[in-house]
PDB file of C-alpha atoms and ligand atoms in Angstrom:
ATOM      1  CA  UNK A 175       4.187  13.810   3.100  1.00 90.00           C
ATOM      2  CA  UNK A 176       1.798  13.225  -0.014  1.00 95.00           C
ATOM      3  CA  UNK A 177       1.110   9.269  -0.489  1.00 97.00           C
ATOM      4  CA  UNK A 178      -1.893   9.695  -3.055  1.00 98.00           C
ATOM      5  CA  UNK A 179      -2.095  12.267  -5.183  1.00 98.00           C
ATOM      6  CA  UNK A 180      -5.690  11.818  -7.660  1.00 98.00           C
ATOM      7  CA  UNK A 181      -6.022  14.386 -10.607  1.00 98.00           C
ATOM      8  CA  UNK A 182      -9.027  14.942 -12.738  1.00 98.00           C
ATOM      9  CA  UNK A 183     -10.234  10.998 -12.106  1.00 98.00           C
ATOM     10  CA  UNK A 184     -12.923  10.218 -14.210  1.00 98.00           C
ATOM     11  CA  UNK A 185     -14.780   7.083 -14.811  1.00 97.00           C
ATOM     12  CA  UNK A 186     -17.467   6.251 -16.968  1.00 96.00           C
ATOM     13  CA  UNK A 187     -20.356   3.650 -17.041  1.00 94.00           C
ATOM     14  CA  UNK A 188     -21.271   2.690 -20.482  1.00 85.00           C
ATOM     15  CA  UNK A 189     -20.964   5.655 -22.155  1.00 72.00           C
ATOM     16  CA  UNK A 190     -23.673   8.134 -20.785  1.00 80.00           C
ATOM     17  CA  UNK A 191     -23.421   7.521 -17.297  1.00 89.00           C
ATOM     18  CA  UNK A 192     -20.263   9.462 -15.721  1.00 95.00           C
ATOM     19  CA  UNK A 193     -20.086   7.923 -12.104  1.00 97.00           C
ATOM     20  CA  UNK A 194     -16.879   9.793 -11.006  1.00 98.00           C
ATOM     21  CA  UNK A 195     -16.702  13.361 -12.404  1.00 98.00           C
ATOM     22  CA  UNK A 196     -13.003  15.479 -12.563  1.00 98.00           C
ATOM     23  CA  UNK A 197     -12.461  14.121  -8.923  1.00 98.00           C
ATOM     24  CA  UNK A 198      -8.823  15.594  -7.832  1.00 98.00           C
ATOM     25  CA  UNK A 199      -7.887  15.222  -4.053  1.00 98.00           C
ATOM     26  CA  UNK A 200      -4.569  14.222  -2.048  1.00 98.00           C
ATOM     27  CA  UNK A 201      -4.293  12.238   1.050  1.00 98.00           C
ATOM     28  CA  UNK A 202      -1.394  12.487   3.136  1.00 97.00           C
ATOM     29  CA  UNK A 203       1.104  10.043   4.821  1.00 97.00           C
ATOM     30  CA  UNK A 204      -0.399   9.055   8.386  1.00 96.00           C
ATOM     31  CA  UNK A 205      -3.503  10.718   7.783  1.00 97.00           C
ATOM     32  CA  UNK A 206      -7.742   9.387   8.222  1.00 98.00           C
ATOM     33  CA  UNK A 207      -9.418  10.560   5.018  1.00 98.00           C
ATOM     34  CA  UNK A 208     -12.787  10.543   4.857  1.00 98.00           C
ATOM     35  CA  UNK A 209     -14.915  10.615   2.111  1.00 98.00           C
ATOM     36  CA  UNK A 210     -18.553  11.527   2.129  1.00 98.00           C
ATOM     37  CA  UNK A 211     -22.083  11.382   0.405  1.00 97.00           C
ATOM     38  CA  UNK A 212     -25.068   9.636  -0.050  1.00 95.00           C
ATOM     39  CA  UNK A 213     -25.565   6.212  -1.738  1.00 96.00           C
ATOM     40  CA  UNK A 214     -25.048   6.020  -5.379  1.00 96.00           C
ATOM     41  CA  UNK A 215     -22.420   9.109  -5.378  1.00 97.00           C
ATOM     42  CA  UNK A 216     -19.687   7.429  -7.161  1.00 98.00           C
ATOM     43  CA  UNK A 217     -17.701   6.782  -3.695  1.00 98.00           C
ATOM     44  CA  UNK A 218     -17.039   2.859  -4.276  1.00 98.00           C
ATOM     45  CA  UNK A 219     -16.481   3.033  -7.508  1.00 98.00           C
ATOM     46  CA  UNK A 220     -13.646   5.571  -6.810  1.00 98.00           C
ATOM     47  CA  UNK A 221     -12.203   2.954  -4.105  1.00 98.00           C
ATOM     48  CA  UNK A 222     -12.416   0.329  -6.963  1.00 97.00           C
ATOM     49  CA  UNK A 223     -10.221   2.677  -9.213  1.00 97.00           C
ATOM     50  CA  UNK A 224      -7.922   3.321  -6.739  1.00 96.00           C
ATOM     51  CA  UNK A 225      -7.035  -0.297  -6.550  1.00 95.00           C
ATOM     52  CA  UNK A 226      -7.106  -0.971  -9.991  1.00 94.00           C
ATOM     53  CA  UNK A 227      -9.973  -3.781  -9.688  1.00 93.00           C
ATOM     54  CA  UNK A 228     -11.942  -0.844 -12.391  1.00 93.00           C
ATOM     55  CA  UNK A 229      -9.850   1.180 -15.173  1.00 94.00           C
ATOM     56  CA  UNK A 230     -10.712   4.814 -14.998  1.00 96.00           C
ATOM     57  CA  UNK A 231     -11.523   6.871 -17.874  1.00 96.00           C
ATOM     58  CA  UNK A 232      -8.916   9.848 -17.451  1.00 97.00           C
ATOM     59  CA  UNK A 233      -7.146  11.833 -15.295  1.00 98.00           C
ATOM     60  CA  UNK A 234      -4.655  10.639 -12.795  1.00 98.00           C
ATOM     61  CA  UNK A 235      -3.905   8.477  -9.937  1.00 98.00           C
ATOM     62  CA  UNK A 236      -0.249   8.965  -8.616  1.00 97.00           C
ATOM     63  CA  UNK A 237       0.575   6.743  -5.295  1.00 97.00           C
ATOM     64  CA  UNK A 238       3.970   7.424  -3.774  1.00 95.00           C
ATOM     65  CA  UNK A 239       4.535   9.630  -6.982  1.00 94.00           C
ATOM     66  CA  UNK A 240       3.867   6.607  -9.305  1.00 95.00           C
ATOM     67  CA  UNK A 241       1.210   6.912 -11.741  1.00 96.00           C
ATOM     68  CA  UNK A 242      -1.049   3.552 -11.095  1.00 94.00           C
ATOM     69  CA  UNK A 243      -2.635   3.345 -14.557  1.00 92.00           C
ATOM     70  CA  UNK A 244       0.941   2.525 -16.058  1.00 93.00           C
ATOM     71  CA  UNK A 245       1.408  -0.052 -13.670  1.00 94.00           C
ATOM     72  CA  UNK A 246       1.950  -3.608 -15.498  1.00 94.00           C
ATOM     73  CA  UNK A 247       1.148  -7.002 -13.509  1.00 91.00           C
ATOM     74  CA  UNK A 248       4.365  -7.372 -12.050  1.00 91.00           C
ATOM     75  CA  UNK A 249       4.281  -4.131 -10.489  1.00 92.00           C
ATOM     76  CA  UNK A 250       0.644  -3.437  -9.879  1.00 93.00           C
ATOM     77  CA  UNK A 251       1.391  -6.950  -7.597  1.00 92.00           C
ATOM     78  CA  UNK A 252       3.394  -4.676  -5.326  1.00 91.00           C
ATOM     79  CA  UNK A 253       1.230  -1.438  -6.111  1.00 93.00           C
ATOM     80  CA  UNK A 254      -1.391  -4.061  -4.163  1.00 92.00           C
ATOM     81  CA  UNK A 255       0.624  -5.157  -1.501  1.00 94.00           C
ATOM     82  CA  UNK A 256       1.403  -1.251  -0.191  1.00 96.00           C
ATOM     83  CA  UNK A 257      -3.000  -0.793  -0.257  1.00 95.00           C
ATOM     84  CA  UNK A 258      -5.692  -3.037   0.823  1.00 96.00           C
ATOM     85  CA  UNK A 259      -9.578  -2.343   0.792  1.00 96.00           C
ATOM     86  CA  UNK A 260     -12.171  -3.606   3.730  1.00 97.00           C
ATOM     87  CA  UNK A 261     -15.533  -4.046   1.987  1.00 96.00           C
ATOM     88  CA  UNK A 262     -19.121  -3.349   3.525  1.00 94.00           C
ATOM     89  CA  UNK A 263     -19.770  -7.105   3.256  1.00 94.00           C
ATOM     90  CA  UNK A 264     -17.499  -9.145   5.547  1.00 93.00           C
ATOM     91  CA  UNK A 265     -19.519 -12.434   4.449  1.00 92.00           C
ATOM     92  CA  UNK A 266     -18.815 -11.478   0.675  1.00 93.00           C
ATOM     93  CA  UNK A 267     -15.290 -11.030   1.582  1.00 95.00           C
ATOM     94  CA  UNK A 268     -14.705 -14.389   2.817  1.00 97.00           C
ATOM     95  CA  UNK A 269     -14.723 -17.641   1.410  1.00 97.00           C
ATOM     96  CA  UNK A 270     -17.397 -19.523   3.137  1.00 97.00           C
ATOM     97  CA  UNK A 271     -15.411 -22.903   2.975  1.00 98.00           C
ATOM     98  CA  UNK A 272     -12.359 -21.597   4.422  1.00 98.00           C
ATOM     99  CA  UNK A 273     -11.365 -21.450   8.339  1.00 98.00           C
ATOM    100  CA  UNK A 274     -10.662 -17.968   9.459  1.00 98.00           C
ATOM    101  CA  UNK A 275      -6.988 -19.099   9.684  1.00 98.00           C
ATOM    102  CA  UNK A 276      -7.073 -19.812   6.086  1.00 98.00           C
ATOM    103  CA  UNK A 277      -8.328 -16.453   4.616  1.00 98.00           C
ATOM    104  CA  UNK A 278      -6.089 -14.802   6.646  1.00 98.00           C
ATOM    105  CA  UNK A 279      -3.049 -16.562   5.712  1.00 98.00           C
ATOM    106  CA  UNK A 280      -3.792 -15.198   2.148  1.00 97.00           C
ATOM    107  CA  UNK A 281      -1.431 -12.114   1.460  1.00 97.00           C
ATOM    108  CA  UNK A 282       1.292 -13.237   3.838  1.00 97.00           C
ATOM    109  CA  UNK A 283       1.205 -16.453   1.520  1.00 97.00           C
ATOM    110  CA  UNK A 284       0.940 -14.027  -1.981  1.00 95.00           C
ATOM    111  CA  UNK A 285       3.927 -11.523  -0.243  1.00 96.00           C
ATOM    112  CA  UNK A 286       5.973 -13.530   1.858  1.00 94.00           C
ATOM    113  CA  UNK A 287       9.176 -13.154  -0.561  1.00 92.00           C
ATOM    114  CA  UNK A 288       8.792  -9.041  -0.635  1.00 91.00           C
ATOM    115  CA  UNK A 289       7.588  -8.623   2.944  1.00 94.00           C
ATOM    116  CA  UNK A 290       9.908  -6.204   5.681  1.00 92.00           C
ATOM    117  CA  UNK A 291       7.402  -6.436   8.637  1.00 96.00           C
ATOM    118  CA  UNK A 292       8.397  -4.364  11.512  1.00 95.00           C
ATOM    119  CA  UNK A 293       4.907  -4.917  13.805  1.00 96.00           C
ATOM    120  CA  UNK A 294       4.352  -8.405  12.957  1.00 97.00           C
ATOM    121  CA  UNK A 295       6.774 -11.491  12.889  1.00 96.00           C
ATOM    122  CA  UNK A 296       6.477 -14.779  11.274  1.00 97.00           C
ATOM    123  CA  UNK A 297       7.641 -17.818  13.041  1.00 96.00           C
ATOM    124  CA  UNK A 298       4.965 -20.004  12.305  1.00 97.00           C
ATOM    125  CA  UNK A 299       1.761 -19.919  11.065  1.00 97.00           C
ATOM    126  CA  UNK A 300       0.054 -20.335  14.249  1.00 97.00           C
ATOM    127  CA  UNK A 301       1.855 -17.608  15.764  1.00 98.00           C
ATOM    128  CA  UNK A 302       1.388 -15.350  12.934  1.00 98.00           C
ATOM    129  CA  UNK A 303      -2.185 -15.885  13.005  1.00 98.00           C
ATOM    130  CA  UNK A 304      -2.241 -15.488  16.931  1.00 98.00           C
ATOM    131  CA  UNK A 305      -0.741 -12.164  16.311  1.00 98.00           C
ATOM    132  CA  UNK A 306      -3.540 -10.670  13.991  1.00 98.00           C
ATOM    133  CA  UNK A 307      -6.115 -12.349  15.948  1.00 98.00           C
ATOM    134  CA  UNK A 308      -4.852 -10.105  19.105  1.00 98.00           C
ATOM    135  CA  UNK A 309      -4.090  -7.544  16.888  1.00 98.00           C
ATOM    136  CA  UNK A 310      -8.168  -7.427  16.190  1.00 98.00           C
ATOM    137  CA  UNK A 311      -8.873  -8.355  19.657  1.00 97.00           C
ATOM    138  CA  UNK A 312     -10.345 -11.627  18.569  1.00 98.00           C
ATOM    139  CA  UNK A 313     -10.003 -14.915  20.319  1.00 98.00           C
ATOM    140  CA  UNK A 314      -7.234 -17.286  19.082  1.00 98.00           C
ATOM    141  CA  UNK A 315      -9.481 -20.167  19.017  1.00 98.00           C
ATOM    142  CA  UNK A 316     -11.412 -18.668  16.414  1.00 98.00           C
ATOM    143  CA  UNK A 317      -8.635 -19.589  13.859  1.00 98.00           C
ATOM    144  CA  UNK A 318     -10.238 -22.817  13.184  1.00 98.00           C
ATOM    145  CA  UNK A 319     -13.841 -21.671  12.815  1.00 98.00           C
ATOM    146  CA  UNK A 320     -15.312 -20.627   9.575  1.00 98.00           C
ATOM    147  CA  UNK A 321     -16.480 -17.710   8.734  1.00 98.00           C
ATOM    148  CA  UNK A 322     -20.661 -18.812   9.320  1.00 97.00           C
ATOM    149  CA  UNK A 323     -19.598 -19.456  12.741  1.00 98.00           C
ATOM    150  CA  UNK A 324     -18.555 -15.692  13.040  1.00 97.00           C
ATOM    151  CA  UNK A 325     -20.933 -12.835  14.203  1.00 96.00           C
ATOM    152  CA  UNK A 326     -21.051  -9.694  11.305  1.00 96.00           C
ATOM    153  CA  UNK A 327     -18.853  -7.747  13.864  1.00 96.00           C
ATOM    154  CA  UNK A 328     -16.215 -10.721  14.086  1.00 97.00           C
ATOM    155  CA  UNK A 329     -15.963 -11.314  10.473  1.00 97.00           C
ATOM    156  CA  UNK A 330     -15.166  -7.775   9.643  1.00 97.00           C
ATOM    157  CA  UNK A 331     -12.334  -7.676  12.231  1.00 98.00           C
ATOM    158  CA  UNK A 332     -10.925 -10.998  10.104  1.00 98.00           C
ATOM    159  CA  UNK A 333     -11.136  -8.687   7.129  1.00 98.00           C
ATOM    160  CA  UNK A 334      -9.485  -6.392   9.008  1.00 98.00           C
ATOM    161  CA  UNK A 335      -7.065  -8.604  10.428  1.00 98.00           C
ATOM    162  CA  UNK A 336      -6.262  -9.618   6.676  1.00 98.00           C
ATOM    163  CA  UNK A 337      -5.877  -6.092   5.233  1.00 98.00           C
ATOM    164  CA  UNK A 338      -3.010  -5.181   8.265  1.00 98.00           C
ATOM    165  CA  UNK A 339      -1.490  -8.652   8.245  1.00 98.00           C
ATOM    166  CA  UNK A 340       1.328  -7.394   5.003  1.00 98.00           C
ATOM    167  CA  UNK A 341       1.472  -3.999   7.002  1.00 97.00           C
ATOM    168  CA  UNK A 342       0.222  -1.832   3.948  1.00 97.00           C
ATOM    169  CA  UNK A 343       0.926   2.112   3.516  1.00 97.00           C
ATOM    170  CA  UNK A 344      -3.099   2.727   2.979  1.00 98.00           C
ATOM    171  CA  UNK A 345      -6.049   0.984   3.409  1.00 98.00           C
ATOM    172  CA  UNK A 346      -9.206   2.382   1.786  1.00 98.00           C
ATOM    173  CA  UNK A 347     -12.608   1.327   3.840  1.00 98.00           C
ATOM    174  CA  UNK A 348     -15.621   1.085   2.087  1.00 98.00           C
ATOM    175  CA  UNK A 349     -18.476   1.461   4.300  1.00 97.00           C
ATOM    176  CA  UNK A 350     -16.897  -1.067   6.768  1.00 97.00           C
ATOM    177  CA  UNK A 351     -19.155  -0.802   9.814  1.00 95.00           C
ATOM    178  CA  UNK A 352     -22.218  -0.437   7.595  1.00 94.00           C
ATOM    179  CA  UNK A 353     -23.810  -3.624   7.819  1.00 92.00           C
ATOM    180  CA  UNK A 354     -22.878  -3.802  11.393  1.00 94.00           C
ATOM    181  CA  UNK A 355     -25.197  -3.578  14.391  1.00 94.00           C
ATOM    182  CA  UNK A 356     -24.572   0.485  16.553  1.00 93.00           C
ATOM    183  CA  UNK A 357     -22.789  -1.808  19.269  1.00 93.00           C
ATOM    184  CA  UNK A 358     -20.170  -3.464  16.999  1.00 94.00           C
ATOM    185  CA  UNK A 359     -19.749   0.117  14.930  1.00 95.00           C
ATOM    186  CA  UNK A 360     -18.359   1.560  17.761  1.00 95.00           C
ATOM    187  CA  UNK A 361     -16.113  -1.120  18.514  1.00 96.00           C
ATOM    188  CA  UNK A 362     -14.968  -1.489  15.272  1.00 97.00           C
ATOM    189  CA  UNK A 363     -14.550   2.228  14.216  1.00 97.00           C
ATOM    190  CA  UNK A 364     -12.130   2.321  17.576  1.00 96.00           C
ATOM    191  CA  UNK A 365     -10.128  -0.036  17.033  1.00 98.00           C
ATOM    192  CA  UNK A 366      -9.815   1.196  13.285  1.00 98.00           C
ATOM    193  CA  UNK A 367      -8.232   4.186  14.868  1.00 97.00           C
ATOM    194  CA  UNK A 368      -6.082   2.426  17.139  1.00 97.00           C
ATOM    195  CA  UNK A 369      -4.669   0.011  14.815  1.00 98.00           C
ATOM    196  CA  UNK A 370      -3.904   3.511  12.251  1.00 97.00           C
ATOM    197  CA  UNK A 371      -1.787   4.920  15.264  1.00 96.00           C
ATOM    198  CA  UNK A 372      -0.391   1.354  15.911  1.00 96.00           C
ATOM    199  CA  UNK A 373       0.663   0.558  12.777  1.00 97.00           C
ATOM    200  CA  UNK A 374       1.250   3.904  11.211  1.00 96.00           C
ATOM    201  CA  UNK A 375      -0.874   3.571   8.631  1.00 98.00           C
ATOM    202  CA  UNK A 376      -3.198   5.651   6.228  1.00 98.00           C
ATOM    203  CA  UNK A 377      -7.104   5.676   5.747  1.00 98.00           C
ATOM    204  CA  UNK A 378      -9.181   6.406   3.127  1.00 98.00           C
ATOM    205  CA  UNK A 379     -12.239   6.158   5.249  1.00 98.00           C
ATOM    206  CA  UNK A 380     -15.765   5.907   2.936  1.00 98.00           C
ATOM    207  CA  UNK A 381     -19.185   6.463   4.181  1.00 97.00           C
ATOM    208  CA  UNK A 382     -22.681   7.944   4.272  1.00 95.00           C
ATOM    209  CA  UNK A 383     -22.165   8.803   7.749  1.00 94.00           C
ATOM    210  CA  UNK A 384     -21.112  11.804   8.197  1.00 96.00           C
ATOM    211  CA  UNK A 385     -21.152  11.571  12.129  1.00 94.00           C
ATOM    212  CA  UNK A 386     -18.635   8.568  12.073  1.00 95.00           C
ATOM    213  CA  UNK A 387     -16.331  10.034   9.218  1.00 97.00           C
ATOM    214  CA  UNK A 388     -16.125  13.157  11.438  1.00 96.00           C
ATOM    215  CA  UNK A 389     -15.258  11.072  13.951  1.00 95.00           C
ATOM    216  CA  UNK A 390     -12.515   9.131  12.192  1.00 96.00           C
ATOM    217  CA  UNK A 391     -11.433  11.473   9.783  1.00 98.00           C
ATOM    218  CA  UNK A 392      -9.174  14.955   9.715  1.00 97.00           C
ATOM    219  CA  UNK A 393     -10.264  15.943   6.348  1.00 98.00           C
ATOM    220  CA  UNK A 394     -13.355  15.342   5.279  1.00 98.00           C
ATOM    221  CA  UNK A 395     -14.611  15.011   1.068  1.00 98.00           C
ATOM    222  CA  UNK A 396     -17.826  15.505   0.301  1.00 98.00           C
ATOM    223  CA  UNK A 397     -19.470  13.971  -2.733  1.00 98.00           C
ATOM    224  CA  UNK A 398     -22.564  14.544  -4.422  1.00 98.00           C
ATOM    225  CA  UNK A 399     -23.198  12.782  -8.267  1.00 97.00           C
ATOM    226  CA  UNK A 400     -19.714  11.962  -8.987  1.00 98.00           C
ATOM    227  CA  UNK A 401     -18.343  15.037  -7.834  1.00 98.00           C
ATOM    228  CA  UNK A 402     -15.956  16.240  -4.783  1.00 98.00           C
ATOM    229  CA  UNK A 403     -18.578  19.395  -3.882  1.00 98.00           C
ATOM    230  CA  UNK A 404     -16.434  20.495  -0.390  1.00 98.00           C
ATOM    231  CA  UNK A 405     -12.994  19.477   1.197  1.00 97.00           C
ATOM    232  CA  UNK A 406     -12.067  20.448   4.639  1.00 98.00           C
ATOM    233  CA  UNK A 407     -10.586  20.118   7.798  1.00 98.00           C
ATOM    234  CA  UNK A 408     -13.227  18.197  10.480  1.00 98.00           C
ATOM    235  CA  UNK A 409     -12.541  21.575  12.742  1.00 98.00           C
ATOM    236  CA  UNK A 410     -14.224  23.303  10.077  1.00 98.00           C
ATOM    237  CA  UNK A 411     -17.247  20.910   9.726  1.00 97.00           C
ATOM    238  CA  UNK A 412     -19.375  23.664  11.124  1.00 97.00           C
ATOM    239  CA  UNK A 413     -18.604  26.803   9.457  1.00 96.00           C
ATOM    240  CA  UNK A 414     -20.784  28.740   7.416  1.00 96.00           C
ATOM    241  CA  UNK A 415     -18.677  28.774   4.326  1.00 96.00           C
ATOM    242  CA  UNK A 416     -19.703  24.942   4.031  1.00 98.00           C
ATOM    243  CA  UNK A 417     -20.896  23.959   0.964  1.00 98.00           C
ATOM    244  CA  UNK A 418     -24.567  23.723   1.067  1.00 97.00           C
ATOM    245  CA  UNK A 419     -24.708  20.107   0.362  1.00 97.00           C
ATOM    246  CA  UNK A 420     -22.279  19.645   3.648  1.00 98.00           C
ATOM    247  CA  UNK A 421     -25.043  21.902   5.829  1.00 97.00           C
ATOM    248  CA  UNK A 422     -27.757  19.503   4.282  1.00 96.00           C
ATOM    249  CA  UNK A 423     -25.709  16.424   5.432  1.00 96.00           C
ATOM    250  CA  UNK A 424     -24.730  17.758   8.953  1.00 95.00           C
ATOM    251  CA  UNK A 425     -28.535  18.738   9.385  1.00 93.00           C
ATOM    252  CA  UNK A 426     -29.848  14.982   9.316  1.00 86.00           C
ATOM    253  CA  UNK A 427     -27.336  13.354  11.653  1.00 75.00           C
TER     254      UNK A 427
HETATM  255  P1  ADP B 679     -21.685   4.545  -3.820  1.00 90.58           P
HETATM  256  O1  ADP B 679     -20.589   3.606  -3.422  1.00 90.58           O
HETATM  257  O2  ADP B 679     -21.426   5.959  -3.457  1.00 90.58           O
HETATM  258  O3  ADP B 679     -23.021   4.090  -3.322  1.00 90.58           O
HETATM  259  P2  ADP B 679     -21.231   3.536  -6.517  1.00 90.58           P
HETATM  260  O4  ADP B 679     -19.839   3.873  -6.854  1.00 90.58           O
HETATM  261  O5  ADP B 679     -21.521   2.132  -6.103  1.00 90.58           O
HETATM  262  O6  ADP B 679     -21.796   4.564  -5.417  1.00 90.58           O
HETATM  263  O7  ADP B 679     -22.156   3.879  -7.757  1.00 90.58           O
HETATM  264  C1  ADP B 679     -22.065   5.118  -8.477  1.00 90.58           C
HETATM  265  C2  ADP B 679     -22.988   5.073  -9.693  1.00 90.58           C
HETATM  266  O8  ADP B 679     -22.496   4.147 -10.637  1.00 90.58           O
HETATM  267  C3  ADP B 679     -24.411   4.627  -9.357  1.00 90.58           C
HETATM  268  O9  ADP B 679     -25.304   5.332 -10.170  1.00 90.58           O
HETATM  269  C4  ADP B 679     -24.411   3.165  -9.724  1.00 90.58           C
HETATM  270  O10 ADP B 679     -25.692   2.740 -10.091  1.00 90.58           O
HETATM  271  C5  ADP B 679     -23.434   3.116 -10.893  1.00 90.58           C
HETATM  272  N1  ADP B 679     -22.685   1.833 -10.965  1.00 90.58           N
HETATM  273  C6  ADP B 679     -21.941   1.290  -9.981  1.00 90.58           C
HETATM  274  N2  ADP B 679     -21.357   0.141 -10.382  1.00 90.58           N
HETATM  275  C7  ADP B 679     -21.761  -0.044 -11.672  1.00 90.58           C
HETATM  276  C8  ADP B 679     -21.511  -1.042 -12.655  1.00 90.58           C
HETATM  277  N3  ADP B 679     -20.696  -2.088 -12.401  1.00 90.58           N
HETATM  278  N4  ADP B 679     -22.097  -0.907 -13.865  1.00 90.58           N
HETATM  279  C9  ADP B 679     -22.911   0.159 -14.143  1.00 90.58           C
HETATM  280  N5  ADP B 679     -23.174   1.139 -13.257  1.00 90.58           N
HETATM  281  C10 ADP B 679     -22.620   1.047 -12.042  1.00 90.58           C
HETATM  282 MG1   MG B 680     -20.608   2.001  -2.044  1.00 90.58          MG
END
């Protein structure tokens, strides 16, 4: 089943500089996406689009069928409640003078009156924030710590913790092992997969790593200057029809 449909998206900078070029792709119910290319390609901004926090130029984005540009407030509310975003930056992500608890209260506290959770279950706060805690293999105690008091690799599983605690459709992740140490990477990028079979969700899964989005990912984009150059299956990452951009990727990792 088709969850995001993107046609033709196209976003400017100013007005010379074209950052995502005629970009048209689908991602399907259930599925790891994974978008690829080197810095400066256009990938983020297209995550920023896709949650509305940037206006694209033209083109479409269509999520369960609805077009998101038509969205007003009071609907783009709930657009945002069905697809969250982990940034690179777990630090940037959280407010330093909040406990960990705190943050991840957050969208249960923006959603609570919409919500139908089916993993989760709120009795209490402390219980609900027990849950997501486990859920991220953290330590409960760590509810009452802030976020300083956190290692990178713990403070990106609170992010993480946050984006799954409304049980979204999608979550796009942007770069989100990136400024992570190799040991926490792995960690993290397995229990990214395990919490997608857990929860039944959907990834968009960004990076310039084209090692760990073929290990995530299904289908694999490939970007290069704003544009999608090669889409595939990850069982075809090796075959000669590749575009040659691909080939030059796969040959450095
Ligand atoms: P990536 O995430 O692949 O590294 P970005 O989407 O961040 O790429 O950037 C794509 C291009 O758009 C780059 O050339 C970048 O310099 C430019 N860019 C990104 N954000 C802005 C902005 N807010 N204003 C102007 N240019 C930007
Ligand atoms: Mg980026």
């Amino acid at each position: 089943m088709n969850l995001l449909s993107i046609k033709e998206l196209t976003k400017f900078y100013q007005s010379e500089k074209i950052a995502v070029d005629h970009v048209s792709f689908n991602l399907n119910k259930g599925e790891c996406l994974g978008l690829v290319g080197e810095s400066g390609c256009g990938k983020s901004t297209l995550a920023r689009c896709l949650m509305r926090i940037e206006r694209i130029d033209s083109g479409s984005i269509l999520f369960e069928n609805e077009a998101i540009e038509l969205l007003d407030e009071r609907h783009l509310h709930s657009y945002r409640k069905k697809m969250q975003i982990v940034f690179q930056n777990p630090s940037a992500a959280l407010n330093p003078k909040l406990k960990v608890k705190d943050s991840l209260i957050d969208p249960y506290a923006q959603y609570k009156k919409e919500l139908n959770l089916s993993h989760f279950s709120y009795t209490s706060k402390d219980a609900f924030i027990r849950q997501l805690l486990e859920a991220v293999e953290l330590p409960s105690h760590l509810a009452d710590k802030y976020p300083h008091e956190l290692s990178g690799g713990q403070r990106q599983r609170v992010t993480i913790a946050r984006a799954i605690s409304i049980e979204p459709e999608l979550i796009v992740l942007d770069e989100p092992t990136a400024s992570l140490d190799v040991i926490s990477q792995k960690a993290v990028l397995s229990l990214l997969t395990e919490l997608r079979e857990t929860l039944n969700l959907s990834y968009l899964f960004i990076s310039h790593d084209l090692a760990a989005v073929s290990q995530m990912c299904q289908r694999i984009l490939v970007m290069k200057d704003g544009r999608l150059v090669d889409q595939f299956n990850t069982n075809y990452l090796f075959d000669n029809e590749r575009h040659p951009y691909t080939k030059e990727l796969i040959s450095i990792f």
